[in-house]
mmCIF file of C-alpha atoms in Angstrom:
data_model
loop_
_atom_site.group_PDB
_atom_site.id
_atom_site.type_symbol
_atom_site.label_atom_id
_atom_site.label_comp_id
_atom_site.label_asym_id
_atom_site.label_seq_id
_atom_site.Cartn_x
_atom_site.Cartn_y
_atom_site.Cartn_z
ATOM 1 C CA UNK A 17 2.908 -8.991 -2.184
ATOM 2 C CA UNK A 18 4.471 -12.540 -2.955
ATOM 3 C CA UNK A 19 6.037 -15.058 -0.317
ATOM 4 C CA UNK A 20 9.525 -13.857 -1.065
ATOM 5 C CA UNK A 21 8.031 -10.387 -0.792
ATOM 6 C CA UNK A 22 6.721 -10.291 2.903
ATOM 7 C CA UNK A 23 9.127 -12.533 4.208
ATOM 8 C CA UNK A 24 12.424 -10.136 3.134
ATOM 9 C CA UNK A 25 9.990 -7.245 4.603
ATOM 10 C CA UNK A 26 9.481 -9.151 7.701
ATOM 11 C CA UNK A 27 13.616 -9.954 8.220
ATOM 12 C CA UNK A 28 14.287 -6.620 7.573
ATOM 13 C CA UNK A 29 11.937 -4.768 10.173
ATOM 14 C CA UNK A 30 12.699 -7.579 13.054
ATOM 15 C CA UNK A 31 16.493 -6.437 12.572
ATOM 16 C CA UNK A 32 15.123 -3.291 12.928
ATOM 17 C CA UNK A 33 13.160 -3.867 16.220
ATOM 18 C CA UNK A 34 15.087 -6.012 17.609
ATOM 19 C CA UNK A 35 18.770 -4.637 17.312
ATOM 20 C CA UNK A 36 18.277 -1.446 15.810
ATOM 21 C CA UNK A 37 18.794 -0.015 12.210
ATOM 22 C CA UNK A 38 22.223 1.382 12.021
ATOM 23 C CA UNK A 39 23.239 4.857 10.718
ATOM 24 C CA UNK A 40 23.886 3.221 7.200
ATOM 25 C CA UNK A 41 20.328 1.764 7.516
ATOM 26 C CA UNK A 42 18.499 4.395 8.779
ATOM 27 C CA UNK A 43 19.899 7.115 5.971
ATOM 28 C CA UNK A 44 17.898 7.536 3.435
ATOM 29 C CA UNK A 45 19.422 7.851 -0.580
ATOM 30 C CA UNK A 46 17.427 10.708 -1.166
ATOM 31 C CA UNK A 47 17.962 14.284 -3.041
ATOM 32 C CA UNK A 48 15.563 17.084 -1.796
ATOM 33 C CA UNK A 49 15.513 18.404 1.493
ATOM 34 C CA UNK A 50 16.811 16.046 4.274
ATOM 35 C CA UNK A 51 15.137 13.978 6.859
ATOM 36 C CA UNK A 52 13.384 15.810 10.352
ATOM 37 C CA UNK A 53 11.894 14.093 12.872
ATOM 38 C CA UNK A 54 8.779 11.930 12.138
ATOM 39 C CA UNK A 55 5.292 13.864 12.141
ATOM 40 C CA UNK A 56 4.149 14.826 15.705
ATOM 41 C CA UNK A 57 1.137 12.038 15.246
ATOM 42 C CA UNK A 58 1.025 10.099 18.802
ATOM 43 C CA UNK A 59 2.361 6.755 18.722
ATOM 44 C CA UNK A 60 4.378 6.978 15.194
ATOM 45 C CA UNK A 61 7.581 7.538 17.195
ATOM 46 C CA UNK A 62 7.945 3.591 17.713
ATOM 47 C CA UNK A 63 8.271 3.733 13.874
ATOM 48 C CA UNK A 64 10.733 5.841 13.842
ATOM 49 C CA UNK A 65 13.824 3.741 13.072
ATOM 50 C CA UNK A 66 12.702 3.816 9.719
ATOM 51 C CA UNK A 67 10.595 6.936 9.410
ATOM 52 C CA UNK A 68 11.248 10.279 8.045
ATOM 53 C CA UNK A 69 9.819 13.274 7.230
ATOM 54 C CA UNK A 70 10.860 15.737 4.248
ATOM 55 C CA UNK A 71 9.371 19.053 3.382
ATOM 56 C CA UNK A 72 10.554 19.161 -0.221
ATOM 57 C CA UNK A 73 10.128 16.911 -3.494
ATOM 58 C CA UNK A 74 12.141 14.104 -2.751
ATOM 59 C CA UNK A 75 13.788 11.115 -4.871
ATOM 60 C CA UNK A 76 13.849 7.976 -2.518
ATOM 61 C CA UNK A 77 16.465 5.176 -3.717
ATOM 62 C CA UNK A 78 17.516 3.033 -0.985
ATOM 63 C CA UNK A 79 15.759 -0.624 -0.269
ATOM 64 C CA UNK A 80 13.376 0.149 2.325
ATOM 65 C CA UNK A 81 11.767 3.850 3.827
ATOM 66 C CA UNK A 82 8.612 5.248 4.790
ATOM 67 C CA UNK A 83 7.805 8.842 6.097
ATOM 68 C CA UNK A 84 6.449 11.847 5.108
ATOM 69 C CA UNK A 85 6.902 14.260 1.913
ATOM 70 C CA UNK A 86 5.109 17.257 2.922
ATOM 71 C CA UNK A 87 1.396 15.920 4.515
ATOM 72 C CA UNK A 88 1.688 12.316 2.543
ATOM 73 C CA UNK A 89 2.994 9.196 4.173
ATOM 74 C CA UNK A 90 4.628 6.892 1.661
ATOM 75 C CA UNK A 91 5.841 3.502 1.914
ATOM 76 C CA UNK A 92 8.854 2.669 -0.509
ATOM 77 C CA UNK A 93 9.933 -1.187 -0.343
ATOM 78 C CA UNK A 94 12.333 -3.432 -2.052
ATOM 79 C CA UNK A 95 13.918 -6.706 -2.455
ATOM 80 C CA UNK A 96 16.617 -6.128 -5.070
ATOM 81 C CA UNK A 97 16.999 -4.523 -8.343
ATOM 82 C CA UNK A 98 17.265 -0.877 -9.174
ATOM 83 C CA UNK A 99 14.344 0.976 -8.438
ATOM 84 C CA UNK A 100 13.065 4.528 -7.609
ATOM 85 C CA UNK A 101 10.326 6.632 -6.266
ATOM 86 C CA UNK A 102 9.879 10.662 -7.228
ATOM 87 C CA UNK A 103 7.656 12.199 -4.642
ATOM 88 C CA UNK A 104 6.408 15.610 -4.384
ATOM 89 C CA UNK A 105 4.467 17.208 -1.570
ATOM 90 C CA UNK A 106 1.324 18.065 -3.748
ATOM 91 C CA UNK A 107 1.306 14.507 -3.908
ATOM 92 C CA UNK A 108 2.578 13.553 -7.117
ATOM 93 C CA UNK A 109 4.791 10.268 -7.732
ATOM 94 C CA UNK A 110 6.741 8.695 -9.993
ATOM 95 C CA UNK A 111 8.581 5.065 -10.026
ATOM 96 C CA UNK A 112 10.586 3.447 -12.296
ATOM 97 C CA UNK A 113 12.268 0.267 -12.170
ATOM 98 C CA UNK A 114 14.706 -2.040 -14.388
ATOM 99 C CA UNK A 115 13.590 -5.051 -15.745
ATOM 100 C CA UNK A 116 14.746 -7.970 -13.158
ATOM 101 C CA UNK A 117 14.097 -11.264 -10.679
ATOM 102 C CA UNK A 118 12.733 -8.624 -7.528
ATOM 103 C CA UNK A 119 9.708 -7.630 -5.919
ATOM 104 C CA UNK A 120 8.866 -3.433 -5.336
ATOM 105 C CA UNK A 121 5.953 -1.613 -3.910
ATOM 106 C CA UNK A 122 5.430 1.796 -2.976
ATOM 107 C CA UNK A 123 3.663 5.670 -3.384
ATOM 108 C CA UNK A 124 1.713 8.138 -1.546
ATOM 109 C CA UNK A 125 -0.872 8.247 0.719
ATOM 110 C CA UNK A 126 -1.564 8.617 5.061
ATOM 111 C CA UNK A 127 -0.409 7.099 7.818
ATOM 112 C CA UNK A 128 -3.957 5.643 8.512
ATOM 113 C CA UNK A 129 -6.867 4.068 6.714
ATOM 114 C CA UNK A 130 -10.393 6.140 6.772
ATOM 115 C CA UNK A 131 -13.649 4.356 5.356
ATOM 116 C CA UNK A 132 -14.960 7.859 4.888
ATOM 117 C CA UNK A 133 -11.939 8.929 2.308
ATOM 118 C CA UNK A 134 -12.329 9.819 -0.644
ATOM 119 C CA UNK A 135 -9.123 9.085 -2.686
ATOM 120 C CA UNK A 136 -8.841 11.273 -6.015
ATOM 121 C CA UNK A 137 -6.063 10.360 -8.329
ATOM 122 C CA UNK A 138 -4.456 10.636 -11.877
ATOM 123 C CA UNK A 139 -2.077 8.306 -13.530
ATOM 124 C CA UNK A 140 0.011 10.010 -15.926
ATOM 125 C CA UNK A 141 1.994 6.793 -17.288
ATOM 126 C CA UNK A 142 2.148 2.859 -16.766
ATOM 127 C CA UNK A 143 4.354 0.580 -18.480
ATOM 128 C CA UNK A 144 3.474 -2.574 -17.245
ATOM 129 C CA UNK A 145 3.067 -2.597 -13.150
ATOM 130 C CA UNK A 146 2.172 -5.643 -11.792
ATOM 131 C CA UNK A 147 -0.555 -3.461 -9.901
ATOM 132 C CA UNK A 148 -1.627 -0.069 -9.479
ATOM 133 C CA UNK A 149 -4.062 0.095 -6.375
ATOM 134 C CA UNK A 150 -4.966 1.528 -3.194
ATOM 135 C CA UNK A 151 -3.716 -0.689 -1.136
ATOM 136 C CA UNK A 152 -3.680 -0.962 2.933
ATOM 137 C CA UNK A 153 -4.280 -2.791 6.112
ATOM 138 C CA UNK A 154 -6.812 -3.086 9.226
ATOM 139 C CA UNK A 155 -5.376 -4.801 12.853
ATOM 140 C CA UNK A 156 -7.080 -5.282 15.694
ATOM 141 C CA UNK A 157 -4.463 -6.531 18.537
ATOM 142 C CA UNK A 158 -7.743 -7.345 20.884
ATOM 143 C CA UNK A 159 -9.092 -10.081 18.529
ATOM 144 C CA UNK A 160 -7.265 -13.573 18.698
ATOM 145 C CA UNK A 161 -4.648 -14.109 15.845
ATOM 146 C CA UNK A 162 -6.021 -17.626 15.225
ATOM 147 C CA UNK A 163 -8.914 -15.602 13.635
ATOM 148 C CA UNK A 164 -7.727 -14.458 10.160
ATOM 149 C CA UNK A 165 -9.956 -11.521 10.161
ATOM 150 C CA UNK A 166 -7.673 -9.717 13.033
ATOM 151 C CA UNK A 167 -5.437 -8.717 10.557
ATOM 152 C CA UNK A 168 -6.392 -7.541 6.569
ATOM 153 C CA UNK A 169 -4.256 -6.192 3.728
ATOM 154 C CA UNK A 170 -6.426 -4.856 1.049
ATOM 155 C CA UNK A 171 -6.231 -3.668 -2.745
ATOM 156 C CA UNK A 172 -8.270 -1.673 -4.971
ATOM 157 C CA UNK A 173 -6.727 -2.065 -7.878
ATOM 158 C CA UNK A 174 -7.035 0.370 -10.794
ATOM 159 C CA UNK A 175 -4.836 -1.032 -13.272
ATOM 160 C CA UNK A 176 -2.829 -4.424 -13.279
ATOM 161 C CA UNK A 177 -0.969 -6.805 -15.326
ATOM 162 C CA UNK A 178 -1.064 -9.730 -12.677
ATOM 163 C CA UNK A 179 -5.019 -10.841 -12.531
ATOM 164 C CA UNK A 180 -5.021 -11.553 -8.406
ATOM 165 C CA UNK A 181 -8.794 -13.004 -8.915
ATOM 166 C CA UNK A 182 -7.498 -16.398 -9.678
ATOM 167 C CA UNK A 183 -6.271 -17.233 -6.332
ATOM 168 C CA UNK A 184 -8.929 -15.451 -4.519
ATOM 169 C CA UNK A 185 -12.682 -16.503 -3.760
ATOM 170 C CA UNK A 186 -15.604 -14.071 -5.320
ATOM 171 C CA UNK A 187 -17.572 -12.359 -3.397
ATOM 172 C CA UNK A 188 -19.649 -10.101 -5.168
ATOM 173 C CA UNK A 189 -20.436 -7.204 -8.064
ATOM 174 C CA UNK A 190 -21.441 -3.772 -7.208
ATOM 175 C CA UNK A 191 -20.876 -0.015 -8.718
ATOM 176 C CA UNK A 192 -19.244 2.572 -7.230
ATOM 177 C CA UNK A 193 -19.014 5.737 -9.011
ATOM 178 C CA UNK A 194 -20.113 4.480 -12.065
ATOM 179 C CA UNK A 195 -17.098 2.028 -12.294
ATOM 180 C CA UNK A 196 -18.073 -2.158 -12.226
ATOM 181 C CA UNK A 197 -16.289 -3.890 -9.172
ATOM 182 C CA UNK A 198 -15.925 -7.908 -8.503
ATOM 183 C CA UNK A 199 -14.786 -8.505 -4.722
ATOM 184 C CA UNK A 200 -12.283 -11.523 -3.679
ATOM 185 C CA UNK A 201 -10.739 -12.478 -0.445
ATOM 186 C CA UNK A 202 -7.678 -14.469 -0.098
ATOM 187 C CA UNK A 203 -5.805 -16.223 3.067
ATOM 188 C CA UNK A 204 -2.215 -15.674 3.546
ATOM 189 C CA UNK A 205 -1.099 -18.155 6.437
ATOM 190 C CA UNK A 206 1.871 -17.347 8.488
ATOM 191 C CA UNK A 207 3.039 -14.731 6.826
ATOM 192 C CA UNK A 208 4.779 -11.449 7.008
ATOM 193 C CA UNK A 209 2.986 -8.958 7.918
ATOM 194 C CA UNK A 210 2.909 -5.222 8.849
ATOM 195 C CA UNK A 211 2.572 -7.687 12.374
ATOM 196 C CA UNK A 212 5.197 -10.229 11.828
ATOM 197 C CA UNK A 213 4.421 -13.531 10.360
ATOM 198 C CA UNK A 214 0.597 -13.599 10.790
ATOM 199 C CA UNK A 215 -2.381 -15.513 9.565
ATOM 200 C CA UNK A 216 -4.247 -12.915 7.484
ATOM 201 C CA UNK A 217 -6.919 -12.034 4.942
ATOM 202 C CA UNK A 218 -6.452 -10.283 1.771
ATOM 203 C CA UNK A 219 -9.524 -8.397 0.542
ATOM 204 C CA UNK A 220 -9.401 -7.225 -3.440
ATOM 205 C CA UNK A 221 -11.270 -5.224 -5.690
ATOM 206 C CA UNK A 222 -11.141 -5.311 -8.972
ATOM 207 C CA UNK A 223 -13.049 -3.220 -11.880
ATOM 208 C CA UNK A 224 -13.987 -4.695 -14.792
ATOM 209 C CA UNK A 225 -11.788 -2.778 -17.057
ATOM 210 C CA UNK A 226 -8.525 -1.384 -16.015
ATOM 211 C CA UNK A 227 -8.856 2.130 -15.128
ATOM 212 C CA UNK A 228 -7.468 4.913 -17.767
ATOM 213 C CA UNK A 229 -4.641 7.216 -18.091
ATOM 214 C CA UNK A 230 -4.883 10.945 -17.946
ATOM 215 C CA UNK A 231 -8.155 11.242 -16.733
ATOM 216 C CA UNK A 232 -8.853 12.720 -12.927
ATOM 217 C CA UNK A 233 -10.711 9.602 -11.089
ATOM 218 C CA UNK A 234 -12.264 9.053 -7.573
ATOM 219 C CA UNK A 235 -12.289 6.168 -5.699
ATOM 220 C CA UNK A 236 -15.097 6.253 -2.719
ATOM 221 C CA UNK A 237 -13.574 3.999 -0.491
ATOM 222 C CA UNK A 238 -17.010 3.274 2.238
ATOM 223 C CA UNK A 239 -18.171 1.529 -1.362
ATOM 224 C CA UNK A 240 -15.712 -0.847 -1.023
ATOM 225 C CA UNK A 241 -16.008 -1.107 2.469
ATOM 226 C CA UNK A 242 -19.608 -1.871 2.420
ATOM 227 C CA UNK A 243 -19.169 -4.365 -0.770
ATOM 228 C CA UNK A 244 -16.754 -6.568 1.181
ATOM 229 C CA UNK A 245 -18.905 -5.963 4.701
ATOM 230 C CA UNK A 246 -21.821 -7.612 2.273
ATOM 231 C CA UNK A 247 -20.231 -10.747 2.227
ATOM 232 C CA UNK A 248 -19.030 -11.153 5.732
ATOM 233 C CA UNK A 249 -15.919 -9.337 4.862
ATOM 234 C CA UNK A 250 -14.961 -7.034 7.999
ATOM 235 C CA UNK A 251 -12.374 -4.649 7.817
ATOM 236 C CA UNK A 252 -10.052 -3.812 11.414
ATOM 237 C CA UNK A 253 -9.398 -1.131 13.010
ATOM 238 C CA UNK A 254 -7.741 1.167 10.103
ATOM 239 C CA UNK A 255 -5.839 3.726 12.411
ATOM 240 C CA UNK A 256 -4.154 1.872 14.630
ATOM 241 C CA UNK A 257 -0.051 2.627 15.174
ATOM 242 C CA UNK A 258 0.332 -0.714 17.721
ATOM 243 C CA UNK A 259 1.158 -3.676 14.964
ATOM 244 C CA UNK A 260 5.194 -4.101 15.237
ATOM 245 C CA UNK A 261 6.313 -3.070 11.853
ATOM 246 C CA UNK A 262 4.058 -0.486 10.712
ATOM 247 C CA UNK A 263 1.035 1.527 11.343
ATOM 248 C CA UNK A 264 -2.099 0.973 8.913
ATOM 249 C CA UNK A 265 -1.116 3.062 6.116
ATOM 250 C CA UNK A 266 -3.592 3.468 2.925
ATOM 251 C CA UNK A 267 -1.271 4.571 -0.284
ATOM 252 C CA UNK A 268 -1.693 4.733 -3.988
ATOM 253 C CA UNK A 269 0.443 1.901 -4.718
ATOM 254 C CA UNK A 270 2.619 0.982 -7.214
ATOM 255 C CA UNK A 271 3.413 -2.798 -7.336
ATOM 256 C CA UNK A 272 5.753 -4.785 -9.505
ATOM 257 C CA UNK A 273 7.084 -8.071 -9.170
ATOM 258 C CA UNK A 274 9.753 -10.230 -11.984
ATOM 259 C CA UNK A 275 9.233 -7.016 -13.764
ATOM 260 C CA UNK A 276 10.672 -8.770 -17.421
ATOM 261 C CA UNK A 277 12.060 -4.893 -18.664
ATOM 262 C CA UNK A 278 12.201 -1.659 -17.593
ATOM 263 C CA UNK A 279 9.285 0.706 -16.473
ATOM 264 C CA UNK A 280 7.972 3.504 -15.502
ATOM 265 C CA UNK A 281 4.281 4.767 -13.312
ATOM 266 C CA UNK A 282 3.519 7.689 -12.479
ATOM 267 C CA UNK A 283 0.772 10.197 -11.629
ATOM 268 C CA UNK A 284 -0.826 11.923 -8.652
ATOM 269 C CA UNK A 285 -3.246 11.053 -5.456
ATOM 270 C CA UNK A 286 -4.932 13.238 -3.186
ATOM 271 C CA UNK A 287 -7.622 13.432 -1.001
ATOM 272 C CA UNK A 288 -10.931 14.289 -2.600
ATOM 273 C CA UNK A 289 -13.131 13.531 0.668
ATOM 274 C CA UNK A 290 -14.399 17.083 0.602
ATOM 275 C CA UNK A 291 -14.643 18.222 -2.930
#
């Protein structure tokens, strides 16, 4: 995410914590079934503001929502613009967006981060995202937030039009499942966060070649773990639900930013772990 990004994020969720979302807020533009309550997980009520849970396919619209279609959390964010995200509970996705001067992530995934997941996926279509990634955070609330490594937002990208490498410094090479990864961390300093404006690392990996369309992939995320734990790179605590603004989702991410035209990306994630 960019400056302008985080920092719209970060307004938007204080209002929210701090004086509450109001009904206009808090309803979500959506067709498919509406909203329940928020999944019984302990400790995702203080979310709830801004979560939802739906139990049919389900078009989300408005600027900013996450919840649940069927078992998937998603996370569905914007700054402006005119964009969408199709979600089904097998967890299939689709966004599109107009060309325009805005930032927009979101997709599918859980509510937590698990270095033992495997994440299977197929994308369908891309016309241009800035990113298409796993993408996630670790928080420990016990270590000091002078330390940047309390708090880490991380991306395993797949396919990209934005090459994040050049800001970032190299860590190392490695293969996982047959596909070529280089490693780079970033700093983001007093920032927005999924913990307010934070000091933070960014951990990225990228493969050598963007990854393909139509073809059913894996991504064995203790690889990437373990690459970035090579070089000193330590990831938090991945399921933790007490950071202010969100709990430490991992998604299949969709990420565009000063998209110049209109596009579309779309395709499906689950969880491969035990197949």
């Amino acid at each position: 995410m960019n400056n302008n990004f985080r920092m719209t994020t970060a307004v938007f969720l204080a209002m929210c914590g701090l004086v509450g979302c109001t009904e206009e807020q808090k309803a979500p533009e959506t067709t498919g079934d509406e909203a329940t309550e928020a999944p019984a997980v302990s400790g995702l009520d203080k979310f709830e503001a801004y979560t939802q849970k739906f139990s049919e396919d389900t078009l989300i619209t408005e600027n900013h929502a996450t919840g649940h279609v069927g078992d998937f959390f998603f996370t569905h964010w914007k700054d402006g613009g005119s964009t969408s995200l199709d979600l089904s509970t097998d967890g299939s996705f689709s966004v599109s967006w107009e060309g325009g001067g805005y930032n927009y992530v979101g997709g599918p995934g859980w509510h937590y981060g698990d270095e033992d997941r495997v994440i299977g996926y197929r994308f369908d279509e891309d016309s241009g995202a800035s990113y298409i990634t796993v993408y996630g955070w670790g928080y420990d609330e016990e270590m000091s937030t002078s330390n940047p490594e309390h708090l880490v937002e991380y991306y395993i990208l797949q396919r990209w039009t934005y090459d994040p490498s050049q800001d970032g410094t190299y860590g190392k090479t490695f293969t996982s499942n047959g596909v070529e990864y280089s490693t780079y961390r970033s700093i983001r300093e007093e920032k927005p966060s999924i913990n307010g404006p934070s000091t933070f690392y960014q951990y990225w990996s990228k493969p050598t070649e963007e990854r393909p369309l139509g073809e059913e992939n894996e991504i064995i995320f203790a690889d990437h773990v373990q690459a970035w734990a090579d070089t000193g790179w330590i990831i938090p605590d991945m399921d933790n639900l007490n950071a202010s603004d969100d709990p430490t989702y991992q998604v299949m991410a969709v990420e565009v930013f000063n998209p110049a035209e209109d596009g579309t990306a779309s395709g499906q994630v689950w969880d491969a772990t035990d197949q």
